[in-house]
PDB file of C-alpha atoms in Angstrom:
ATOM      1  CA  MET A  23      -0.296   6.885   5.946  1.00  0.00           C
ATOM      2  CA  CYS A  24       1.296   4.656   3.318  1.00  0.00           C
ATOM      3  CA  TYR A  25       3.250   6.487   0.639  1.00  0.00           C
ATOM      4  CA  ASP A  26       6.252   4.146   0.312  1.00  0.00           C
ATOM      5  CA  VAL A  27       6.336   0.378  -0.211  1.00  0.00           C
ATOM      6  CA  LYS A  28       8.601  -2.511  -1.095  1.00  0.00           C
ATOM      7  CA  ALA A  29       6.995  -4.753  -3.707  1.00  0.00           C
ATOM      8  CA  ARG A  30       9.183  -7.155  -5.628  1.00  0.00           C
ATOM      9  CA  LEU A  31       7.610  -8.714  -8.717  1.00  0.00           C
ATOM     10  CA  TYR A  32       7.813 -12.138  -7.087  1.00  0.00           C
ATOM     11  CA  THR A  33       5.816 -10.790  -4.152  1.00  0.00           C
ATOM     12  CA  GLN A  34       3.284  -8.966  -6.307  1.00  0.00           C
ATOM     13  CA  LEU A  35       2.520 -12.318  -7.907  1.00  0.00           C
ATOM     14  CA  ASN A  36       1.962 -13.964  -4.535  1.00  0.00           C
ATOM     15  CA  ARG A  37      -1.777 -14.576  -4.963  1.00  0.00           C
ATOM     16  CA  ALA A  38      -1.363 -15.877  -8.513  1.00  0.00           C
ATOM     17  CA  LYS A  39       1.420 -18.217  -7.359  1.00  0.00           C
ATOM     18  CA  SER A  40      -0.967 -19.866  -4.915  1.00  0.00           C
ATOM     19  CA  LEU A  41      -2.665 -21.526  -7.896  1.00  0.00           C
ATOM     20  CA  ASN A  42       0.569 -23.371  -8.698  1.00  0.00           C
ATOM     21  CA  ASP A  43       0.001 -22.615 -12.371  1.00  0.00           C
ATOM     22  CA  LYS A  44       3.602 -22.246 -13.532  1.00  0.00           C
ATOM     23  CA  LYS A  45       2.607 -21.596 -17.138  1.00  0.00           C
ATOM     24  CA  LYS A  46       0.350 -18.714 -16.150  1.00  0.00           C
ATOM     25  CA  ILE A  47       3.012 -17.224 -13.880  1.00  0.00           C
ATOM     26  CA  LYS A  48       5.581 -17.413 -16.680  1.00  0.00           C
ATOM     27  CA  GLU A  49       3.188 -15.674 -19.081  1.00  0.00           C
ATOM     28  CA  ILE A  50       2.540 -12.900 -16.557  1.00  0.00           C
ATOM     29  CA  VAL A  51       6.230 -12.367 -15.859  1.00  0.00           C
ATOM     30  CA  GLU A  52       7.059 -12.195 -19.579  1.00  0.00           C
ATOM     31  CA  LYS A  53       4.267  -9.689 -20.123  1.00  0.00           C
ATOM     32  CA  LEU A  54       5.496  -7.565 -17.236  1.00  0.00           C
ATOM     33  CA  ARG A  55       9.053  -7.577 -18.479  1.00  0.00           C
ATOM     34  CA  GLU A  56       7.886  -6.466 -21.924  1.00  0.00           C
ATOM     35  CA  MET A  57       6.086  -3.554 -20.283  1.00  0.00           C
ATOM     36  CA  GLY A  58       9.242  -2.538 -18.430  1.00  0.00           C
ATOM     37  CA  ALA A  59       8.061  -3.695 -15.004  1.00  0.00           C
ATOM     38  CA  GLU A  60      10.748  -4.118 -12.369  1.00  0.00           C
ATOM     39  CA  ASP A  61      11.271  -5.080  -8.761  1.00  0.00           C
ATOM     40  CA  LEU A  62      10.316  -2.253  -6.429  1.00  0.00           C
ATOM     41  CA  PHE A  63      12.654  -2.368  -3.440  1.00  0.00           C
ATOM     42  CA  HIS A  64      11.553   1.120  -2.537  1.00  0.00           C
ATOM     43  CA  CYS A  65       8.995   3.121  -4.459  1.00  0.00           C
ATOM     44  CA  SER A  66       7.094   6.252  -3.598  1.00  0.00           C
ATOM     45  CA  GLY A  67       3.445   6.635  -4.467  1.00  0.00           C
ATOM     46  CA  PHE A  68       4.236  10.148  -5.658  1.00  0.00           C
ATOM     47  CA  GLU A  69       6.073   8.541  -8.585  1.00  0.00           C
ATOM     48  CA  HIS A  70       2.808   6.744  -9.499  1.00  0.00           C
ATOM     49  CA  PRO A  71       4.480   3.391 -10.199  1.00  0.00           C
ATOM     50  CA  ALA A  72       2.676   0.583 -12.005  1.00  0.00           C
ATOM     51  CA  ILE A  73       1.888  -2.189  -9.513  1.00  0.00           C
ATOM     52  CA  LEU A  74      -0.068  -5.419  -9.871  1.00  0.00           C
ATOM     53  CA  ILE A  75      -3.525  -5.498  -8.305  1.00  0.00           C
ATOM     54  CA  TYR A  76      -6.107  -8.262  -7.978  1.00  0.00           C
ATOM     55  CA  THR A  77      -9.740  -7.371  -8.654  1.00  0.00           C
ATOM     56  CA  LYS A  78     -13.077  -9.153  -8.303  1.00  0.00           C
ATOM     57  CA  GLU A  79     -13.095  -9.616 -12.069  1.00  0.00           C
ATOM     58  CA  HIS A  80      -9.546 -11.057 -12.042  1.00  0.00           C
ATOM     59  CA  PRO A  81      -9.112 -12.530  -8.545  1.00  0.00           C
ATOM     60  CA  ASP A  82      -6.107 -14.693  -9.435  1.00  0.00           C
ATOM     61  CA  ASP A  83      -4.838 -13.001 -12.606  1.00  0.00           C
ATOM     62  CA  PRO A  84      -3.346  -9.617 -11.677  1.00  0.00           C
ATOM     63  CA  VAL A  85      -3.561  -6.473 -13.783  1.00  0.00           C
ATOM     64  CA  LEU A  86      -1.261  -3.453 -13.823  1.00  0.00           C
ATOM     65  CA  ALA A  87      -2.544  -0.238 -12.294  1.00  0.00           C
ATOM     66  CA  ARG A  88      -0.963   3.094 -11.414  1.00  0.00           C
ATOM     67  CA  TRP A  89      -0.740   4.112  -7.781  1.00  0.00           C
ATOM     68  CA  GLY A  90      -2.870   7.219  -7.265  1.00  0.00           C
ATOM     69  CA  PHE A  91      -6.639   6.955  -7.617  1.00  0.00           C
ATOM     70  CA  VAL A  92      -8.329   8.821 -10.476  1.00  0.00           C
ATOM     71  CA  PRO A  93     -12.156   8.860 -10.174  1.00  0.00           C
ATOM     72  CA  GLU A  94     -14.023   7.735 -13.276  1.00  0.00           C
ATOM     73  CA  ASN A  95     -15.823  11.078 -13.576  1.00  0.00           C
ATOM     74  CA  THR A  96     -12.604  13.133 -13.650  1.00  0.00           C
ATOM     75  CA  LYS A  97     -13.124  15.710 -16.381  1.00  0.00           C
ATOM     76  CA  ASP A  98      -9.769  15.925 -18.143  1.00  0.00           C
ATOM     77  CA  GLU A  99      -6.023  15.380 -17.859  1.00  0.00           C
ATOM     78  CA  THR A 100      -5.508  18.663 -15.994  1.00  0.00           C
ATOM     79  CA  LYS A 101      -7.933  17.532 -13.296  1.00  0.00           C
ATOM     80  CA  GLN A 102      -6.358  14.086 -13.292  1.00  0.00           C
ATOM     81  CA  MET A 103      -2.903  15.481 -12.586  1.00  0.00           C
ATOM     82  CA  ALA A 104      -4.285  17.787  -9.890  1.00  0.00           C
ATOM     83  CA  ILE A 105      -5.922  14.948  -7.957  1.00  0.00           C
ATOM     84  CA  TRP A 106      -3.321  12.205  -8.433  1.00  0.00           C
ATOM     85  CA  ASN A 107      -1.027  13.022  -5.505  1.00  0.00           C
ATOM     86  CA  LYS A 108      -3.988  13.461  -3.150  1.00  0.00           C
ATOM     87  CA  THR A 109      -5.407   9.964  -3.614  1.00  0.00           C
ATOM     88  CA  LEU A 110      -2.513   7.629  -2.816  1.00  0.00           C
ATOM     89  CA  ASN A 111      -4.397   6.568   0.320  1.00  0.00           C
ATOM     90  CA  ALA A 112      -8.123   6.253   0.987  1.00  0.00           C
ATOM     91  CA  ARG A 113      -9.318   6.554   4.573  1.00  0.00           C
ATOM     92  CA  GLY A 114     -11.206   3.290   5.033  1.00  0.00           C
ATOM     93  CA  GLU A 115     -13.680   4.465   7.656  1.00  0.00           C
ATOM     94  CA  ASP A 116     -14.937   7.206   5.328  1.00  0.00           C
ATOM     95  CA  MET A 117     -14.601   5.642   1.888  1.00  0.00           C
ATOM     96  CA  PHE A 118     -18.319   4.974   1.428  1.00  0.00           C
ATOM     97  CA  GLU A 119     -19.049   8.669   2.019  1.00  0.00           C
ATOM     98  CA  THR A 120     -16.096  10.283   0.218  1.00  0.00           C
ATOM     99  CA  TRP A 121     -17.173  11.354  -3.286  1.00  0.00           C
ATOM    100  CA  SER A 122     -13.898  10.257  -4.880  1.00  0.00           C
ATOM    101  CA  TYR A 123     -14.066   6.736  -3.509  1.00  0.00           C
ATOM    102  CA  LYS A 124     -17.654   5.762  -2.746  1.00  0.00           C
ATOM    103  CA  GLN A 125     -18.418   4.132  -6.095  1.00  0.00           C
ATOM    104  CA  SER A 126     -15.285   1.998  -5.990  1.00  0.00           C
ATOM    105  CA  ALA A 127     -15.811   1.239  -2.291  1.00  0.00           C
ATOM    106  CA  HIS A 128     -19.030  -0.494  -3.309  1.00  0.00           C
ATOM    107  CA  ASP A 129     -17.827  -2.630  -6.198  1.00  0.00           C
ATOM    108  CA  LYS A 130     -14.165  -2.020  -7.098  1.00  0.00           C
ATOM    109  CA  ARG A 131     -12.067  -3.120  -4.166  1.00  0.00           C
ATOM    110  CA  CYS A 132      -8.719  -4.762  -4.850  1.00  0.00           C
ATOM    111  CA  LEU A 133      -5.737  -6.528  -3.294  1.00  0.00           C
ATOM    112  CA  ILE A 134      -2.098  -5.425  -3.463  1.00  0.00           C
ATOM    113  CA  CYS A 135       0.671  -7.859  -2.460  1.00  0.00           C
ATOM    114  CA  VAL A 136       3.784  -6.180  -1.022  1.00  0.00           C
ATOM    115  CA  ASP A 137       6.841  -7.145   1.001  1.00  0.00           C
ATOM    116  CA  GLY A 138       6.310  -4.294   3.438  1.00  0.00           C
ATOM    117  CA  PHE A 139       5.980  -0.546   3.740  1.00  0.00           C
ATOM    118  CA  TYR A 140       7.996   2.413   4.996  1.00  0.00           C
ATOM    119  CA  GLU A 141       7.025   5.076   7.499  1.00  0.00           C
ATOM    120  CA  HIS A 142       8.807   8.054   9.022  1.00  0.00           C
ATOM    121  CA  TYR A 143       9.421   8.604  12.736  1.00  0.00           C
ATOM    122  CA  HIS A 144       9.779  12.162  14.054  1.00  0.00           C
ATOM    123  CA  TYR A 145      12.445  12.701  16.701  1.00  0.00           C
ATOM    124  CA  LYS A 146      13.935  16.011  17.891  1.00  0.00           C
ATOM    125  CA  GLY A 147      13.008  17.889  14.731  1.00  0.00           C
ATOM    126  CA  LYS A 148      14.232  15.213  12.307  1.00  0.00           C
ATOM    127  CA  THR A 149      12.594  12.272  10.561  1.00  0.00           C
ATOM    128  CA  PHE A 150      13.914   8.721  10.403  1.00  0.00           C
ATOM    129  CA  PRO A 151      12.508   6.097   7.992  1.00  0.00           C
ATOM    130  CA  TYR A 152      11.388   2.705   9.265  1.00  0.00           C
ATOM    131  CA  TYR A 153      10.635  -0.438   7.279  1.00  0.00           C
ATOM    132  CA  ILE A 154       7.643  -2.411   8.574  1.00  0.00           C
ATOM    133  CA  HIS A 155       7.030  -6.012   7.485  1.00  0.00           C
ATOM    134  CA  ASN A 156       5.520  -9.303   8.598  1.00  0.00           C
ATOM    135  CA  SER A 157       7.603 -10.872  11.342  1.00  0.00           C
ATOM    136  CA  ASN A 158       7.656 -14.137   9.386  1.00  0.00           C
ATOM    137  CA  ASN A 159       8.808 -12.263   6.246  1.00  0.00           C
ATOM    138  CA  GLU A 160       5.791 -13.495   4.294  1.00  0.00           C
ATOM    139  CA  PRO A 161       4.134 -11.060   1.845  1.00  0.00           C
ATOM    140  CA  MET A 162       1.476  -8.642   3.063  1.00  0.00           C
ATOM    141  CA  THR A 163      -1.894  -8.403   1.350  1.00  0.00           C
ATOM    142  CA  LEU A 164      -3.157  -4.827   1.424  1.00  0.00           C
ATOM    143  CA  GLY A 165      -6.733  -3.763   0.787  1.00  0.00           C
ATOM    144  CA  GLY A 166      -7.296  -1.124  -1.877  1.00  0.00           C
ATOM    145  CA  ILE A 167      -9.846   0.387  -4.222  1.00  0.00           C
ATOM    146  CA  TRP A 168      -9.409   0.862  -7.951  1.00  0.00           C
ATOM    147  CA  SER A 169     -10.871   2.763 -10.871  1.00  0.00           C
ATOM    148  CA  GLU A 170     -10.566   2.940 -14.654  1.00  0.00           C
ATOM    149  CA  TRP A 171     -10.499   6.467 -16.052  1.00  0.00           C
ATOM    150  CA  GLU A 172     -10.759   7.290 -19.733  1.00  0.00           C
ATOM    151  CA  ASN A 173      -8.993  10.341 -21.104  1.00  0.00           C
ATOM    152  CA  LYS A 174     -11.651  11.790 -23.392  1.00  0.00           C
ATOM    153  CA  GLU A 175      -9.040  13.701 -25.395  1.00  0.00           C
ATOM    154  CA  THR A 176      -6.828  10.722 -26.235  1.00  0.00           C
ATOM    155  CA  GLY A 177      -9.107   7.733 -25.625  1.00  0.00           C
ATOM    156  CA  GLU A 178      -6.455   6.232 -23.355  1.00  0.00           C
ATOM    157  CA  LYS A 179      -7.740   4.179 -20.423  1.00  0.00           C
ATOM    158  CA  LEU A 180      -5.876   4.350 -17.146  1.00  0.00           C
ATOM    159  CA  LYS A 181      -6.323   1.858 -14.292  1.00  0.00           C
ATOM    160  CA  THR A 182      -5.469   3.408 -10.939  1.00  0.00           C
ATOM    161  CA  PHE A 183      -5.703   2.426  -7.291  1.00  0.00           C
ATOM    162  CA  SER A 184      -5.481   3.762  -3.766  1.00  0.00           C
ATOM    163  CA  ILE A 185      -4.285   1.891  -0.686  1.00  0.00           C
ATOM    164  CA  VAL A 186      -6.956   1.876   2.011  1.00  0.00           C
ATOM    165  CA  THR A 187      -5.765   2.954   5.458  1.00  0.00           C
ATOM    166  CA  THR A 188      -7.033   2.365   8.965  1.00  0.00           C
ATOM    167  CA  LYS A 189      -6.227   3.445  12.502  1.00  0.00           C
ATOM    168  CA  GLY A 190      -2.655   2.619  13.476  1.00  0.00           C
ATOM    169  CA  ASN A 191      -1.889  -0.096  16.010  1.00  0.00           C
ATOM    170  CA  ASP A 192       0.413   0.473  19.000  1.00  0.00           C
ATOM    171  CA  LEU A 193       3.540  -0.132  16.934  1.00  0.00           C
ATOM    172  CA  MET A 194       2.472   2.458  14.365  1.00  0.00           C
ATOM    173  CA  ALA A 195       1.487   4.877  17.130  1.00  0.00           C
ATOM    174  CA  ARG A 196       5.119   4.874  18.219  1.00  0.00           C
ATOM    175  CA  ILE A 197       6.576   5.161  14.705  1.00  0.00           C
ATOM    176  CA  HIS A 198       4.007   7.226  12.795  1.00  0.00           C
ATOM    177  CA  ASN A 199       4.095  10.154  15.230  1.00  0.00           C
ATOM    178  CA  ASN A 200       3.954  13.113  12.823  1.00  0.00           C
ATOM    179  CA  PRO A 201       2.615  15.969  15.001  1.00  0.00           C
ATOM    180  CA  LYS A 202       0.914  17.548  11.976  1.00  0.00           C
ATOM    181  CA  LEU A 203      -1.321  14.517  11.380  1.00  0.00           C
ATOM    182  CA  ASP A 204      -4.490  13.520  13.189  1.00  0.00           C
ATOM    183  CA  GLY A 205      -3.497  10.307  14.894  1.00  0.00           C
ATOM    184  CA  PRO A 206      -1.374   7.390  13.612  1.00  0.00           C
ATOM    185  CA  ARG A 207      -2.527   5.546  10.499  1.00  0.00           C
ATOM    186  CA  MET A 208      -1.431   2.387   8.733  1.00  0.00           C
ATOM    187  CA  PRO A 209      -2.295   0.532   5.525  1.00  0.00           C
ATOM    188  CA  LEU A 210      -5.121  -1.981   5.728  1.00  0.00           C
ATOM    189  CA  ILE A 211      -3.282  -5.298   6.042  1.00  0.00           C
ATOM    190  CA  LEU A 212      -5.789  -8.071   5.482  1.00  0.00           C
ATOM    191  CA  PRO A 213      -5.452 -11.324   7.429  1.00  0.00           C
ATOM    192  CA  GLU A 214      -5.943 -14.496   5.397  1.00  0.00           C
ATOM    193  CA  GLU A 215      -9.533 -14.998   6.551  1.00  0.00           C
ATOM    194  CA  ALA A 216     -10.576 -11.503   5.364  1.00  0.00           C
ATOM    195  CA  ILE A 217      -9.045 -11.488   1.885  1.00  0.00           C
ATOM    196  CA  ASN A 218     -11.858 -13.120  -0.072  1.00  0.00           C
ATOM    197  CA  ASP A 219     -14.567 -11.051   1.621  1.00  0.00           C
ATOM    198  CA  TRP A 220     -12.730  -7.819   0.831  1.00  0.00           C
ATOM    199  CA  LEU A 221     -12.519  -8.795  -2.817  1.00  0.00           C
ATOM    200  CA  SER A 222     -15.873 -10.430  -3.459  1.00  0.00           C
ATOM    201  CA  VAL A 223     -18.612  -9.038  -1.195  1.00  0.00           C
ATOM    202  CA  GLU A 224     -21.139  -7.047  -3.230  1.00  0.00           C
ATOM    203  CA  VAL A 225     -22.359  -4.030  -1.282  1.00  0.00           C
ATOM    204  CA  LYS A 226     -26.090  -3.848  -1.920  1.00  0.00           C
ATOM    205  CA  SER A 227     -27.316  -3.088   1.588  1.00  0.00           C
ATOM    206  CA  GLU A 228     -26.267  -1.469   4.845  1.00  0.00           C
ATOM    207  CA  ALA A 229     -25.495  -4.939   6.173  1.00  0.00           C
ATOM    208  CA  ASP A 230     -23.081  -5.530   3.284  1.00  0.00           C
ATOM    209  CA  LYS A 231     -21.460  -2.165   3.933  1.00  0.00           C
ATOM    210  CA  LYS A 232     -21.005  -3.006   7.604  1.00  0.00           C
ATOM    211  CA  ARG A 233     -19.464  -6.328   6.626  1.00  0.00           C
ATOM    212  CA  ILE A 234     -16.774  -4.464   4.686  1.00  0.00           C
ATOM    213  CA  LEU A 235     -16.272  -1.750   7.308  1.00  0.00           C
ATOM    214  CA  ASP A 236     -15.760  -4.439   9.945  1.00  0.00           C
ATOM    215  CA  LEU A 237     -12.707  -5.603   7.974  1.00  0.00           C
ATOM    216  CA  ILE A 238     -11.095  -2.172   8.258  1.00  0.00           C
ATOM    217  CA  LYS A 239      -9.128  -2.471  11.470  1.00  0.00           C
ATOM    218  CA  PRO A 240      -5.487  -2.394  12.596  1.00  0.00           C
ATOM    219  CA  PHE A 241      -3.339  -5.443  11.943  1.00  0.00           C
ATOM    220  CA  HIS A 242      -1.976  -7.309  14.962  1.00  0.00           C
ATOM    221  CA  GLU A 243       1.111  -5.538  16.304  1.00  0.00           C
ATOM    222  CA  LYS A 244       2.756  -8.778  17.426  1.00  0.00           C
ATOM    223  CA  GLU A 245       2.829 -10.053  13.841  1.00  0.00           C
ATOM    224  CA  LEU A 246       4.864  -7.087  12.587  1.00  0.00           C
ATOM    225  CA  SER A 247       8.528  -6.135  12.844  1.00  0.00           C
ATOM    226  CA  ALA A 248      10.176  -2.767  12.210  1.00  0.00           C
ATOM    227  CA  HIS A 249      13.668  -1.335  11.849  1.00  0.00           C
ATOM    228  CA  THR A 250      15.280   1.884  10.671  1.00  0.00           C
ATOM    229  CA  VAL A 251      16.612   2.106   7.110  1.00  0.00           C
ATOM    230  CA  ARG A 252      18.655   4.561   5.068  1.00  0.00           C
ATOM    231  CA  ARG A 253      17.150   7.837   3.871  1.00  0.00           C
ATOM    232  CA  LEU A 254      14.338   7.415   1.364  1.00  0.00           C
ATOM    233  CA  ARG A 255      14.136  11.058   0.263  1.00  0.00           C
ATOM    234  CA  GLY A 256      16.452  13.967  -0.416  1.00  0.00           C
ATOM    235  CA  LYS A 257      19.972  14.067  -1.815  1.00  0.00           C
ATOM    236  CA  ASN A 258      21.007  11.024   0.224  1.00  0.00           C
ATOM    237  CA  ALA A 259      18.042   8.884  -0.823  1.00  0.00           C
ATOM    238  CA  VAL A 260      18.995   5.224  -1.154  1.00  0.00           C
ATOM    239  CA  GLY A 261      16.945   4.707  -4.332  1.00  0.00           C
ATOM    240  CA  ASN A 262      15.342   1.565  -5.745  1.00  0.00           C
ATOM    241  CA  ILE A 263      18.016  -0.943  -4.767  1.00  0.00           C
ATOM    242  CA  PRO A 264      17.810  -4.262  -2.850  1.00  0.00           C
ATOM    243  CA  GLU A 265      19.539  -2.689   0.151  1.00  0.00           C
ATOM    244  CA  ALA A 266      16.754  -0.106   0.600  1.00  0.00           C
ATOM    245  CA  SER A 267      15.036  -2.193   3.282  1.00  0.00           C
ATOM    246  CA  ASN A 268      18.231  -3.250   5.079  1.00  0.00           C
ATOM    247  CA  GLN A 269      18.592  -2.162   8.683  1.00  0.00           C
ATOM    248  CA  PHE A 270      20.559   1.041   9.218  1.00  0.00           C
ATOM    249  CA  ASP A 271      21.170   2.479  12.680  1.00  0.00           C
ATOM    250  CA  TYR A 272      21.190   6.222  13.377  1.00  0.00           C
ATOM    251  CA  PRO A 273      23.391   7.391  16.270  1.00  0.00           C
ATOM    252  CA  GLU A 274      20.871  10.162  17.006  1.00  0.00           C
ATOM    253  CA  LEU A 275      18.225   7.611  18.008  1.00  0.00           C
ATOM    254  CA  PRO A 276      18.112   5.638  21.256  1.00  0.00           C
ATOM    255  CA  LYS A 277      19.604   2.175  20.974  1.00  0.00           C
ATOM    256  CA  GLU A 278      16.977  -0.227  19.649  1.00  0.00           C
ATOM    257  CA  ASP A 279      18.187  -3.070  21.835  1.00  0.00           C
ATOM    258  CA  SER A 280      17.608  -1.100  25.034  1.00  0.00           C
ATOM    259  CA  LYS A 281      14.561  -2.171  27.006  1.00  0.00           C
ATOM    260  CA  ASN A 282      14.069   1.404  28.164  1.00  0.00           C
ATOM    261  CA  ASP A 283      14.577   3.265  24.896  1.00  0.00           C
ATOM    262  CA  GLU A 284      12.124   5.982  23.918  1.00  0.00           C
ATOM    263  CA  LEU A 285      10.434   3.965  21.168  1.00  0.00           C
ATOM    264  CA  ASN A 286      10.450   0.594  22.885  1.00  0.00           C
ATOM    265  CA  LEU A 287       9.686  -0.973  19.519  1.00  0.00           C
ATOM    266  CA  PHE A 288      11.112  -4.403  20.018  1.00  0.00           C
TER     267      PHE A 288
END
């Protein structure tokens, strides 16, 4: 699953920066600052943070959306709050059939630019957080779906999104080993050649649907790196500080530099 990410503002603007339009970037940053946006060194989806997403309508000009998908036909605020924590991730293989997501799967897919994500490893009854990122430290582009829900009582419109997930690769199989879950999962990390298709393909036929489903696959393990970090939850949680993604070694775990350690991650 993907419930925790690192997403600095600079990284969230990664796609917009590719246009080399410094004036536009400055305008976006000023707007974000006015709205109270901040760097997210560690954020949990359960806090429903506002994060920049790129949509088909605004492919290079990001918009703010809250993490936690709210379907457009959600009846009222009570229903919205009840569903919010259950829609942080959308299972990619099933999104065209799942009632909450199928409309957006057809025509409201989005991109989310992050530095990396966090996942918890289970070992001898305890959990240990890992930070997973591109080995070259470049931003990741995640595939998502989005929606705009209107609160009929207040008239307020709320943009929300869910991060699409796929089957975990071998690295995630070793880290994301929660015995209560059905197999390892990971966020959909889109390679460069898949980004435009994910954003722009209009699903009007079974062939179009297959074209999108074919993009939902594990990212190459060899292009990712992982290391343990300080606690993300509980009374000792590190919080939203730059050091959140720094490596932190736990004496309870096998040495990471051992070629025969239990995880054999590196």
